[in-house]
CSV table of C-alpha atoms and ligand atoms in Angstrom, one decimal:
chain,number,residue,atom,x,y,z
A,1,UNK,CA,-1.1,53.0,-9.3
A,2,UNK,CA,-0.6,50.0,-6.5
A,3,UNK,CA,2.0,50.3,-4.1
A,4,UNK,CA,4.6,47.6,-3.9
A,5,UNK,CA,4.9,44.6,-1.5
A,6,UNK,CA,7.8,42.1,-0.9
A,7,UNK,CA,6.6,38.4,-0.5
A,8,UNK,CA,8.1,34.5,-1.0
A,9,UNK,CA,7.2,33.2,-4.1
A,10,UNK,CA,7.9,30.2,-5.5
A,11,UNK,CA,8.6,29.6,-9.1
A,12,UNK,CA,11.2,28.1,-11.3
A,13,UNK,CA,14.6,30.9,-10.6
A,14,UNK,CA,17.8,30.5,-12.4
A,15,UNK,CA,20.7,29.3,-10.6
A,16,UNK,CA,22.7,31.5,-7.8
A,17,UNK,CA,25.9,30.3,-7.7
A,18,UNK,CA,26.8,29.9,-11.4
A,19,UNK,CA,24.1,26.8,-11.5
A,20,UNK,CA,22.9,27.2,-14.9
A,21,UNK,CA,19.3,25.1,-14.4
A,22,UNK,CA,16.4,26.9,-13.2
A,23,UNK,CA,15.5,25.2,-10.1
A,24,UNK,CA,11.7,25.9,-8.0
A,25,UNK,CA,12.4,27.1,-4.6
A,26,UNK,CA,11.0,30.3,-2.4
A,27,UNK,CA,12.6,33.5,-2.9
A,28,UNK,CA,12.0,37.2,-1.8
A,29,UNK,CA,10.5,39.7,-4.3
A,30,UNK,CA,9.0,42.5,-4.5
A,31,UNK,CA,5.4,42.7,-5.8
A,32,UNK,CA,2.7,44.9,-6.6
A,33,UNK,CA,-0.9,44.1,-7.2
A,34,UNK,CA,-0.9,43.4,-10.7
A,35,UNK,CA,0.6,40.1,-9.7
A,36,UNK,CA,-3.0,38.9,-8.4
A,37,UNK,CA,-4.7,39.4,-11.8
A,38,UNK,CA,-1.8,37.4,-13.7
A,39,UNK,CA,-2.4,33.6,-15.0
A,40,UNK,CA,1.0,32.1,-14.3
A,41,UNK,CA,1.0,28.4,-15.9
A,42,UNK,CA,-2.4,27.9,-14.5
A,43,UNK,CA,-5.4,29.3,-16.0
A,44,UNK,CA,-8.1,28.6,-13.5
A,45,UNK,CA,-8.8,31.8,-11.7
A,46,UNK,CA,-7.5,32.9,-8.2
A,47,UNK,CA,-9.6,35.6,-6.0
A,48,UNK,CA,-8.5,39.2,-7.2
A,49,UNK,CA,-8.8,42.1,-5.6
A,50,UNK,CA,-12.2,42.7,-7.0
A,51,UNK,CA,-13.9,39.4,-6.2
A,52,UNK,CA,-11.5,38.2,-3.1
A,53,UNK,CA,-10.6,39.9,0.2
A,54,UNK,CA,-7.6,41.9,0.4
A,55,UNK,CA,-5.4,41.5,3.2
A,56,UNK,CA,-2.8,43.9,4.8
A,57,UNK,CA,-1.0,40.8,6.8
A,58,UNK,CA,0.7,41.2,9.9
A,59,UNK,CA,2.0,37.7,10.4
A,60,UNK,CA,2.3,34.5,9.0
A,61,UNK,CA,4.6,31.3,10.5
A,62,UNK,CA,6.5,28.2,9.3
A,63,UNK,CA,4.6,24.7,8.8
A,64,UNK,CA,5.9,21.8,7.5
A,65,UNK,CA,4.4,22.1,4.2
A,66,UNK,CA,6.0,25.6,3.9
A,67,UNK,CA,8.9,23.8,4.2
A,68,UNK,CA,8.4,21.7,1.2
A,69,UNK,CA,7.0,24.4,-0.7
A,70,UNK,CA,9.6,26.9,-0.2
A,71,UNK,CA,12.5,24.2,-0.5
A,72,UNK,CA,11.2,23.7,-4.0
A,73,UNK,CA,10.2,19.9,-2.9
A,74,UNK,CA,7.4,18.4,-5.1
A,75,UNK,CA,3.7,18.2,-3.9
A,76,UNK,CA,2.8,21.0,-2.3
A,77,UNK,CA,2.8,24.1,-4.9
A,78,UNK,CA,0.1,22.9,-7.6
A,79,UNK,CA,0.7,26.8,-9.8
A,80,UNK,CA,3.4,29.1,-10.5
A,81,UNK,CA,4.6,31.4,-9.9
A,82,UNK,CA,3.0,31.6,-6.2
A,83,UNK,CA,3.0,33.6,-2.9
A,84,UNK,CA,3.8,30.5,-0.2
A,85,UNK,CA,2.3,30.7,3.0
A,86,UNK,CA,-0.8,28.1,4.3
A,87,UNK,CA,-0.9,30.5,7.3
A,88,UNK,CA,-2.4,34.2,7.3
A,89,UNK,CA,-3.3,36.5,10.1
A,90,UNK,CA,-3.5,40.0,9.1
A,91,UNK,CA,-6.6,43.4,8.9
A,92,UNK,CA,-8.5,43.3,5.3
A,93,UNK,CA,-7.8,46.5,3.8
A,94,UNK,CA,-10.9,45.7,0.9
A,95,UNK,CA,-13.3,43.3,-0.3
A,96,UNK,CA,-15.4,42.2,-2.8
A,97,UNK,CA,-17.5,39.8,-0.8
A,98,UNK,CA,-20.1,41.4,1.3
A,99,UNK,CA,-19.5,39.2,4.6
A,100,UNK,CA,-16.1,41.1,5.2
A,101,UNK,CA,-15.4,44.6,5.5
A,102,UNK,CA,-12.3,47.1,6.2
A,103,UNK,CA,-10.9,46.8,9.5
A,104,UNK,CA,-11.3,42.9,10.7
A,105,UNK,CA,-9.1,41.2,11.8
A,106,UNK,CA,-8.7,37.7,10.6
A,107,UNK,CA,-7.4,34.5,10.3
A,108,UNK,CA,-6.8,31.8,7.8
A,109,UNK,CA,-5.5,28.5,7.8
A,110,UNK,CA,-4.9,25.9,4.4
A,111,UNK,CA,-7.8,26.2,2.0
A,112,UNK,CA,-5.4,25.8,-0.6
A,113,UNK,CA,-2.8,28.9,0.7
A,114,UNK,CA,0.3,28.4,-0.5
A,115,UNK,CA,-0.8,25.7,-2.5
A,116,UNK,CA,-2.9,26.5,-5.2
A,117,UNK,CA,-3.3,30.3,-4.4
A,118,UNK,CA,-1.9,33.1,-2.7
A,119,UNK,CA,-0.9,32.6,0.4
A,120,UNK,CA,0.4,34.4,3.9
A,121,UNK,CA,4.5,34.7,3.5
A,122,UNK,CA,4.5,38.3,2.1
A,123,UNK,CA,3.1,41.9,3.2
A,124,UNK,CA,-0.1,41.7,1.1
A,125,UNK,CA,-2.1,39.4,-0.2
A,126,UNK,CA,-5.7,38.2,-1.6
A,127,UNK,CA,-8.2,35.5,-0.2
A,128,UNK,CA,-11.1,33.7,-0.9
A,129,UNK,CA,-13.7,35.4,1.8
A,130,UNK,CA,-15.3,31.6,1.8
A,131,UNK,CA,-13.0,30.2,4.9
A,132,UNK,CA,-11.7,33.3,6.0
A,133,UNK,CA,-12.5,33.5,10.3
A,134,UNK,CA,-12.7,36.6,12.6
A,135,UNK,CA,-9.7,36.1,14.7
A,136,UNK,CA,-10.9,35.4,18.2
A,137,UNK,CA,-10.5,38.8,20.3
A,138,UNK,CA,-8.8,36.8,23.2
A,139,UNK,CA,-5.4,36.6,21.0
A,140,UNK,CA,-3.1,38.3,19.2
A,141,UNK,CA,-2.6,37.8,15.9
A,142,UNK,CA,0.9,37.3,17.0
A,143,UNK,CA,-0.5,34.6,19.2
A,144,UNK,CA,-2.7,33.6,16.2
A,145,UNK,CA,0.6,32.9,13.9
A,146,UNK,CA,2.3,31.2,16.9
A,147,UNK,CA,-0.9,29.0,16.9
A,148,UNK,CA,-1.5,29.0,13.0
A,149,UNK,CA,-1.7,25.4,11.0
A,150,UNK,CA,0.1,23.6,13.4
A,151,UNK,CA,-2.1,24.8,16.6
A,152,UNK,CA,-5.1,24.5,14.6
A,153,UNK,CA,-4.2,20.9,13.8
A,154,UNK,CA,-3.4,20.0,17.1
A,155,UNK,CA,-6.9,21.4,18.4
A,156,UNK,CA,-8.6,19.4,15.3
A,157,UNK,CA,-6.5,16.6,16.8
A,158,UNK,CA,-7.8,16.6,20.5
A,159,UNK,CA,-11.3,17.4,19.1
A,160,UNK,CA,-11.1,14.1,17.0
A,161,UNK,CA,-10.1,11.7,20.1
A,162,UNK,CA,-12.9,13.6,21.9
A,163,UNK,CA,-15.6,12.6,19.7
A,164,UNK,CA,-14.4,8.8,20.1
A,165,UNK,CA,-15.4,9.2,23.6
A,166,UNK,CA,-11.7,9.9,25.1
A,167,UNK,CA,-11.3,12.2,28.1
A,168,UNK,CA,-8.6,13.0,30.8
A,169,UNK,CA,-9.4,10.6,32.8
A,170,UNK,CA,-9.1,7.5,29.9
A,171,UNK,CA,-5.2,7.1,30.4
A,172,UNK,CA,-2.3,8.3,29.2
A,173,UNK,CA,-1.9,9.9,25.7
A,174,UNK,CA,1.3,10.1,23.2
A,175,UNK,CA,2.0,13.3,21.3
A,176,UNK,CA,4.8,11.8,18.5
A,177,UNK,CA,6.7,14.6,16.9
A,178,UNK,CA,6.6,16.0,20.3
A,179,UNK,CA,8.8,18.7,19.8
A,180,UNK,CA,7.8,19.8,16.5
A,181,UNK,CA,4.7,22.8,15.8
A,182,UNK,CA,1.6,20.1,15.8
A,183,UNK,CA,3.3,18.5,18.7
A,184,UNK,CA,4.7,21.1,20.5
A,185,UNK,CA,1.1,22.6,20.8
A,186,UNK,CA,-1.0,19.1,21.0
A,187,UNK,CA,1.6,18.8,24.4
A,188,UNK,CA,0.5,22.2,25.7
A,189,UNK,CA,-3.5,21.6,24.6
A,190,UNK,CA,-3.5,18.2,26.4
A,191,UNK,CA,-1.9,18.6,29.7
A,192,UNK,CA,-3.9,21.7,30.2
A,193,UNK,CA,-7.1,20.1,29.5
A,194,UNK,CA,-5.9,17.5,32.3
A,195,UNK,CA,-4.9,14.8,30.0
A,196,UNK,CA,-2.2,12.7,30.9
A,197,UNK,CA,0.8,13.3,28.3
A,198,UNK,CA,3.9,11.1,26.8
A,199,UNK,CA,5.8,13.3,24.6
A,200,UNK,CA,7.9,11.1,21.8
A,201,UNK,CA,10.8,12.9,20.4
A,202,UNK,CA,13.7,12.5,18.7
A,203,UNK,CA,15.8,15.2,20.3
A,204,UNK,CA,14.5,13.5,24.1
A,205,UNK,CA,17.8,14.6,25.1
A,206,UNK,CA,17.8,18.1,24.3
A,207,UNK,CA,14.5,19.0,24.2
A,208,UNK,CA,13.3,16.8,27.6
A,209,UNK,CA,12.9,20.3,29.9
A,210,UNK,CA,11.3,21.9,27.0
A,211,UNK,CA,8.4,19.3,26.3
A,212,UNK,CA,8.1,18.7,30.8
A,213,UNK,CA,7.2,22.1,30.4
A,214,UNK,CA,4.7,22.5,27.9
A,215,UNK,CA,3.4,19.7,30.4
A,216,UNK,CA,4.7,16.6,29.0
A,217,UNK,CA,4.1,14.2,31.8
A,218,UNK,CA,6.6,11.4,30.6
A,219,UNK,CA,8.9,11.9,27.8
A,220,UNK,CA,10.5,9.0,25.6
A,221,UNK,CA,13.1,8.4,22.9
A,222,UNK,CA,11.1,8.2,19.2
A,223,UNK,CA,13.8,5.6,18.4
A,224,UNK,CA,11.5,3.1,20.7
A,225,UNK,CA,8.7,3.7,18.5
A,226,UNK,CA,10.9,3.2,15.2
A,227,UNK,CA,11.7,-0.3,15.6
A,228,UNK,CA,9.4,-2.6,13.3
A,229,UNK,CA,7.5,-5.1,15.6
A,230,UNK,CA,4.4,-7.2,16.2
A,231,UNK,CA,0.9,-6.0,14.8
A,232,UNK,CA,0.0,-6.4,19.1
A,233,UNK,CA,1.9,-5.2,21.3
A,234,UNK,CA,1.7,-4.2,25.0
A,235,UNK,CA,-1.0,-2.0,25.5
A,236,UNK,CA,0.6,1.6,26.6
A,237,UNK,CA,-1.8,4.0,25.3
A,238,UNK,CA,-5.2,5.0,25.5
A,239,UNK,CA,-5.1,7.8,22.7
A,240,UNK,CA,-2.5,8.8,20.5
A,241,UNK,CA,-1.7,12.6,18.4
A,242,UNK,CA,0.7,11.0,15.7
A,243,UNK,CA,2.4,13.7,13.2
A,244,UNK,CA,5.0,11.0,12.1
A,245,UNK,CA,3.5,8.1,9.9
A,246,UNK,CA,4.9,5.1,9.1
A,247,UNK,CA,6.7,2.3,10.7
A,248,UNK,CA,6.2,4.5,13.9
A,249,UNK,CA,2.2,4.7,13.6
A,250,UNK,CA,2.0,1.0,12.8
A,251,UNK,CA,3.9,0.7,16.5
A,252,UNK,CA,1.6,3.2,17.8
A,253,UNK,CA,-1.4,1.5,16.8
A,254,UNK,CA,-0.1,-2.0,18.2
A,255,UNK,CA,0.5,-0.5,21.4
A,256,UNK,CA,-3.1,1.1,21.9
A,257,UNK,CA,-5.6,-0.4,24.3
A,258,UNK,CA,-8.8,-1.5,23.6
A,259,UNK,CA,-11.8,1.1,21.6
A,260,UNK,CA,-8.6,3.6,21.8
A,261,UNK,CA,-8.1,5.8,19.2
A,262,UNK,CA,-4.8,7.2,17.2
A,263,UNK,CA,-5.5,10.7,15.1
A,264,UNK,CA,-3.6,10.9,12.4
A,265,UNK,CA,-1.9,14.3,11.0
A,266,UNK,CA,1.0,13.9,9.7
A,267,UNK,CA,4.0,11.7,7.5
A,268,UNK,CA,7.6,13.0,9.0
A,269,UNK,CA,8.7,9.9,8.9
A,270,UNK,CA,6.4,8.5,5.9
A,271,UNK,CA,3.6,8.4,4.2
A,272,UNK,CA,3.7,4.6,4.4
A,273,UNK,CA,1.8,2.8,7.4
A,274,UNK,CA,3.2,-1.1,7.9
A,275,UNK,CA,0.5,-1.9,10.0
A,276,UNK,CA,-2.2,-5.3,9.8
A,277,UNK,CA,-6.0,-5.2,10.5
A,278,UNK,CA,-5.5,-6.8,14.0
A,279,UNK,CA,-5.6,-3.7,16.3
A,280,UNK,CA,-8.7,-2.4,14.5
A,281,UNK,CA,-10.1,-6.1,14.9
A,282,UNK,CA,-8.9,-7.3,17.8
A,283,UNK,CA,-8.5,-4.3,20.1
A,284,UNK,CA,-11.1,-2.1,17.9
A,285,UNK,CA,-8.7,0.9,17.8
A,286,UNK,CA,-10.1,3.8,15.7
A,287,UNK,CA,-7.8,5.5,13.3
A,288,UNK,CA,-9.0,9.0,12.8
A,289,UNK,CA,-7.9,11.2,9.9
A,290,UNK,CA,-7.0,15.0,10.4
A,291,UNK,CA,-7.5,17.5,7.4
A,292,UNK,CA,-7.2,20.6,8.5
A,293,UNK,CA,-6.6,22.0,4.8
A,294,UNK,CA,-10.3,21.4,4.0
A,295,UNK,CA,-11.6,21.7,7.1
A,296,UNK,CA,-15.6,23.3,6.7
A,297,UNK,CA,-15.9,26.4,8.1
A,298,UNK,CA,-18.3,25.1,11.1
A,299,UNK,CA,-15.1,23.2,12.2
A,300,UNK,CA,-12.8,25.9,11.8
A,301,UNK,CA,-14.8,28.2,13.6
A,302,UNK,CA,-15.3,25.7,16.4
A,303,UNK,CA,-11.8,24.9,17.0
A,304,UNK,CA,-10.4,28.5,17.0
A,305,UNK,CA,-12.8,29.2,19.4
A,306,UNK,CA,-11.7,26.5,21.6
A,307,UNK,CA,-8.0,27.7,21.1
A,308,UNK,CA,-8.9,31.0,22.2
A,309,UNK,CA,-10.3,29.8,25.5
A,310,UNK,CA,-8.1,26.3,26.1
A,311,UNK,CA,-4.3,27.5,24.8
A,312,UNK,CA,-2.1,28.5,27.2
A,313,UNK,CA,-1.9,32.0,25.4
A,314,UNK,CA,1.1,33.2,27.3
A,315,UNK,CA,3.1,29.8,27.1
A,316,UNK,CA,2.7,30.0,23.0
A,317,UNK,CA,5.3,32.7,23.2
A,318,UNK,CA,8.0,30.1,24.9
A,319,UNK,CA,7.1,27.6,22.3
A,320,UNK,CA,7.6,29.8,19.4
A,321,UNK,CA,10.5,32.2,17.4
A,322,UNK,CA,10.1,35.2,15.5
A,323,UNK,CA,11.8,35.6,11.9
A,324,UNK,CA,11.4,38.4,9.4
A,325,UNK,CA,10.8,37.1,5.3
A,326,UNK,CA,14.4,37.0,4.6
A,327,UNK,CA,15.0,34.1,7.0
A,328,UNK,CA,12.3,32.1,5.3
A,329,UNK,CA,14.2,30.2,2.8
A,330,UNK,CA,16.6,28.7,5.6
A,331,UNK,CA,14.1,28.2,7.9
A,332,UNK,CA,12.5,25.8,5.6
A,333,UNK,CA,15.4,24.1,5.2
A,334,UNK,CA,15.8,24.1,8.9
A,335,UNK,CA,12.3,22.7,9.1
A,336,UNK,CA,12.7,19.7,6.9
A,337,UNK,CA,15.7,18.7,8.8
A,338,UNK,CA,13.7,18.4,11.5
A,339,UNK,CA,16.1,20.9,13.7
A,340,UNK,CA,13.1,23.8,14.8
A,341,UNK,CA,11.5,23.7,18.2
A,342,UNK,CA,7.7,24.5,18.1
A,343,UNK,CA,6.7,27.4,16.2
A,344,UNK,CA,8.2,29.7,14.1
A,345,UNK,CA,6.1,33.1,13.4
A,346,UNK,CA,7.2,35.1,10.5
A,347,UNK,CA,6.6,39.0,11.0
A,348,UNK,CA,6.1,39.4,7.3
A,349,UNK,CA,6.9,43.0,8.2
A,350,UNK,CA,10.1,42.6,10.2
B,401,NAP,N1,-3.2,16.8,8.4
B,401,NAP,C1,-3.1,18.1,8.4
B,401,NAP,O1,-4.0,18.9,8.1
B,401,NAP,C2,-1.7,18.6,8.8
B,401,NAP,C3,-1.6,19.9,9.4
B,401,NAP,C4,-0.4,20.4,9.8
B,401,NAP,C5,0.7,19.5,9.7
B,401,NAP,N2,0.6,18.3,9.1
B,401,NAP,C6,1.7,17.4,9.0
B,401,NAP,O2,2.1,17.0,10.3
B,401,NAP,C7,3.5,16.8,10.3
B,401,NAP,C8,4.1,17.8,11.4
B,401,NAP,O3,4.0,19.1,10.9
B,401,NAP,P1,4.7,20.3,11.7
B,401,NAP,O4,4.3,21.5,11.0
B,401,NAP,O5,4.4,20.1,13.2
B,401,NAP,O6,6.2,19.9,11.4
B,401,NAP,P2,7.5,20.1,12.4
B,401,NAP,O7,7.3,21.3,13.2
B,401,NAP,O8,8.6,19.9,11.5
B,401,NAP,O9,7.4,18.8,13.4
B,401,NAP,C9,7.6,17.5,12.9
B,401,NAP,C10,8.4,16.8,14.0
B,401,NAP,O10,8.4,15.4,13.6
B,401,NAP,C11,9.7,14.9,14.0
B,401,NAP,N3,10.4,14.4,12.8
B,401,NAP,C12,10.8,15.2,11.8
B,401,NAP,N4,11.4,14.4,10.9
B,401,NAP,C13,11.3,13.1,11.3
B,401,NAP,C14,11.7,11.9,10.8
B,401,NAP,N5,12.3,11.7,9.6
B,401,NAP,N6,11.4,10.8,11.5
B,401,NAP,C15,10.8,10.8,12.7
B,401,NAP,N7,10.4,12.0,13.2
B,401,NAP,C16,10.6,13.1,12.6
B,401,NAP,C17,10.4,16.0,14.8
B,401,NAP,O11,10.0,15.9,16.1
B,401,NAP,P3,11.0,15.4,17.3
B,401,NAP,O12,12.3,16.1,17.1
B,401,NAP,O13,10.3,15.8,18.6
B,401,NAP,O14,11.1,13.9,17.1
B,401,NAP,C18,9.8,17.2,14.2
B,401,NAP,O15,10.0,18.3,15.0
B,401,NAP,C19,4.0,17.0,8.9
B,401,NAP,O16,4.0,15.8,8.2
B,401,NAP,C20,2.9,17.9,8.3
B,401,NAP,O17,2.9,17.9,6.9
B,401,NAP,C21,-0.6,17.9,8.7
């Protein structure tokens, strides 16, 4: 007989409030582990705890994504009902591949978590071993939540500009989103590594001390940044981390300097980009794509290992919040109105 669990799932639930449509959105049940073997509305198989690697988890923490997902917002949750979560850090307690074993401790980042299966928001769950990654022994898996998607981005980010040939001493680089998780930590990853930082934010005003320091060098009002304007613009940048999209990447792009590159993660402010050729042809700026969701293992392993000896370990606990499952569903609410600072770890146990 398996013991029970409490987790966010997300599946069509009938209306609080009176509301008489069922409506998707993450709420808190409890679980137990028959819920791994059943189908839901999608028939194609999810790791179970015969095949997959079970996972006691300790924490987990609040992307973007898990925003959408557990406001009920369409595009992120491809099954139902599912456990939400695209970030796990917890001890496998079984497994039915032979590279893991009782007692590690590991990580895991996208791969389809919280997506199209089981992911980290609840006290138990089941992975594929396939991208699963021995969490680095130099943090916490605290540390490792406060890090989670967002850090891991940021570090796929910096290693992205890297590999066009940008360093510390190419000039200065903006962070957009500054004060958000990809940003927050992409500030932090930069200025230690020597870099050079602008931090563009929307909350400048509030959140100015709080992005000088994580090492911001400069910080400036997104609103600059929003304004459409020419496809060339005054060169300001050498190297861009851009989590917002849209009408502020096609400024970003316009404003960086010649062979500079732009490494694109994210669409907080669209998925849309209003840009022309001429940067790319005239300046040859490089726009790089970021995917940490798919990432190969090689890479994963690569940039958790550089997280583990770059991040400011002890400054990830100013740059972060601790809530317990409950608080998830306003948290992503909280998330998509883009009203968090940094990270938010969730102590699935708490
Ligand atoms: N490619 C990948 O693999 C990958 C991985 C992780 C995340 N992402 C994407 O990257 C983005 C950031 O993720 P995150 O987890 O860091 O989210 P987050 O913590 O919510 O940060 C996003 C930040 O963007 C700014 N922002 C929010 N709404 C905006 C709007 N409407 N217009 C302009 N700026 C806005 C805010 O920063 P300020 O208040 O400082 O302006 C906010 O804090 C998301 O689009 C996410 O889906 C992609």
């Amino acid at each position: 007989m398996s013991s029970q669990f409490r987790a966010i799932v997300v599946d069509e639930v009938s209306g609080e409030n009176g509301e008489a449509a069922a409506r998707r959105r993450g709420v808190l049940r409890t679980l137990d582990d028959d819920f791994f073997s059943a189908a839901g509305d999608d028939d194609r198989p999810l790791p179970s705890t015969a095949t997959g690697v079970s996972i006691d988890v300790s924490y987990s923490s609040i992307n973007y994504k898990d925003g959408l997902a557990v406001a009920g917002r369409p595009g992120v949750v491809r099954r139902l009902p599912l456990i939400a979560g695209i970030d796990v850090v917890g001890t496998v307690t079984a497994s039915g591949d032979p590279r893991w074993a009782p007692g590690d401790s590991v990580v895991l980042n996208g791969a389809g978590l919280g997506e199209s299966r089981h992911g980290g928001l609840s006290e138990r769950t089941v992975v594929d071993g396939a991208s699963l990654l021995r969490l680095p022994s130099a943090i916490s898996p605290r540390r490792a939540a406060a890090l989670g998607t967002a850090g891991f981005t940021a570090m796929l980010a910096v290693m992205a500009l890297e590999r066009q040939g940008i360093g510390p001493r190419s000039g200065e680089i903006l962070v957009t989103g500054a004060a958000g998780g990809v940003g927050s930590v992409a500030v932090m990853l930069l200025s230690r590594a020597g870099y050079s930082v602008t931090a563009a934010s929307g909350r400048a005003a509030t959140e100015g001390d709080y992005l000088r320091a994580l090492g911001a060098a400069t910080v400036i009002d997104r609103a600059e940044l929003l304004q459409p304007g020419k496809p060339l613009q005054s060169t300001r940048w050498a190297g861009a981390i851009d989590s917002l999209g849209g009408t502020s990447l096609a400024t970003v792009l316009a404003q960086i300097s010649y062979g500079g590159s732009v490494a694109s993660c994210g669409l907080a402010a669209g998925a849309e980009l209003p840009s022309t050729v001429l940067p790319f042809i005239l300046r040859g700026v490089n726009l790089l794509g970021v995917n940490s969701v798919d990432a190969p293992i090689a890479l994963r392993e690569a940039a958790w290992l550089r997280l583990a000896g770059e991040a400011q370990l002890a400054r990830l606990d100013e740059l972060s919040t601790e809530i317990g499952l409950s608080a998830v569903p306003e948290t992503a609410e909280a998330i998509l109105a883009g009203t968090v600072r940094g990270r938010t770890i969730v102590n699935v146990r708490a």
